Amino acid sequence: MSRVTQHVDDERRVALVDLLDRVLAGGVIISGDIKLAIADVDLVQISLRALISSISTLTGPPRALEPPGDD
């Protein structure tokens, strides 16, 4: 493997890690539709929806627990 190819691969790995970090920090919604049709007759239609995020992004910052009171 040449030095140029190795350098490009290293940049892609870093970029992929950065992309994954951004996606998990902010979240992303993926949406799509798949249709299988023959002669303009829809045989199968599938709708896909996916939410990709980290748990901490979805739940928000942790809250401090209140000590039990004398209620």
CSV table of C-alpha atoms in Angstrom, one decimal:
chain,number,residue,atom,x,y,z
A,1,MET,CA,0.0,0.0,0.0
A,2,SER,CA,1.4,3.4,-0.9
A,3,ARG,CA,1.8,6.2,1.5
A,4,VAL,CA,-0.9,8.3,-0.3
A,5,THR,CA,-3.5,5.5,0.0
A,6,GLN,CA,-2.6,4.9,3.6
A,7,HIS,CA,-3.0,8.7,4.3
A,8,VAL,CA,-6.4,8.8,2.6
A,9,ASP,CA,-7.6,5.7,4.6
A,10,ASP,CA,-6.4,7.4,7.9
A,11,GLU,CA,-8.4,10.6,7.0
A,12,ARG,CA,-11.5,8.5,6.2
A,13,ARG,CA,-11.3,6.7,9.5
A,14,VAL,CA,-11.0,10.0,11.4
A,15,ALA,CA,-13.9,11.5,9.4
A,16,LEU,CA,-16.1,8.5,10.1
A,17,VAL,CA,-15.4,8.7,13.8
A,18,ASP,CA,-16.2,12.4,13.7
A,19,LEU,CA,-19.4,11.8,11.7
A,20,LEU,CA,-20.5,9.1,14.2
A,21,ASP,CA,-19.8,11.4,17.1
A,22,ARG,CA,-21.9,14.2,15.6
A,23,VAL,CA,-24.8,11.8,14.7
A,24,LEU,CA,-24.9,10.4,18.2
A,25,ALA,CA,-24.6,13.8,19.9
A,26,GLY,CA,-27.5,15.3,17.9
A,27,GLY,CA,-29.4,12.4,16.5
A,28,VAL,CA,-30.6,11.7,13.0
A,29,ILE,CA,-33.8,10.4,11.5
A,30,ILE,CA,-33.6,8.1,8.4
A,31,SER,CA,-36.8,7.7,6.4
A,32,GLY,CA,-37.4,5.8,3.2
A,33,ASP,CA,-39.9,3.9,1.1
A,34,ILE,CA,-39.4,0.8,-1.0
A,35,LYS,CA,-41.9,-0.3,-3.6
A,36,LEU,CA,-41.8,-3.5,-5.7
A,37,ALA,CA,-44.0,-3.1,-8.8
A,38,ILE,CA,-44.5,-5.0,-12.0
A,39,ALA,CA,-46.2,-3.3,-14.9
A,40,ASP,CA,-47.2,-0.3,-12.7
A,41,VAL,CA,-48.9,-2.6,-10.2
A,42,ASP,CA,-47.6,-2.2,-6.7
A,43,LEU,CA,-47.0,-5.6,-5.2
A,44,VAL,CA,-45.1,-4.7,-2.0
A,45,GLN,CA,-44.6,-1.3,-0.3
A,46,ILE,CA,-42.4,-0.9,2.8
A,47,SER,CA,-42.0,2.3,4.7
A,48,LEU,CA,-38.9,2.6,6.9
A,49,ARG,CA,-38.3,5.1,9.7
A,50,ALA,CA,-35.3,5.0,12.0
A,51,LEU,CA,-34.1,7.3,14.8
A,52,ILE,CA,-30.4,7.0,15.6
A,53,SER,CA,-29.1,8.8,18.7
A,54,SER,CA,-27.3,8.2,21.9
A,55,ILE,CA,-29.4,7.6,25.1
A,56,SER,CA,-28.0,10.6,26.8
A,57,THR,CA,-29.2,12.8,23.9
A,58,LEU,CA,-32.7,11.4,24.1
A,59,THR,CA,-33.1,11.6,27.9
A,60,GLY,CA,-31.3,14.9,28.5
A,61,PRO,CA,-28.9,15.9,31.2
A,62,PRO,CA,-29.1,13.8,34.4
A,63,ARG,CA,-31.1,15.4,37.2
A,64,ALA,CA,-29.9,15.4,40.8
A,65,LEU,CA,-31.9,13.1,43.1
A,66,GLU,CA,-33.8,14.9,45.9
A,67,PRO,CA,-33.1,13.5,49.4
A,68,PRO,CA,-36.1,12.0,51.0
A,69,GLY,CA,-38.0,14.6,53.0
A,70,ASP,CA,-40.2,14.4,56.1
A,71,ASP,CA,-43.5,14.7,54.2
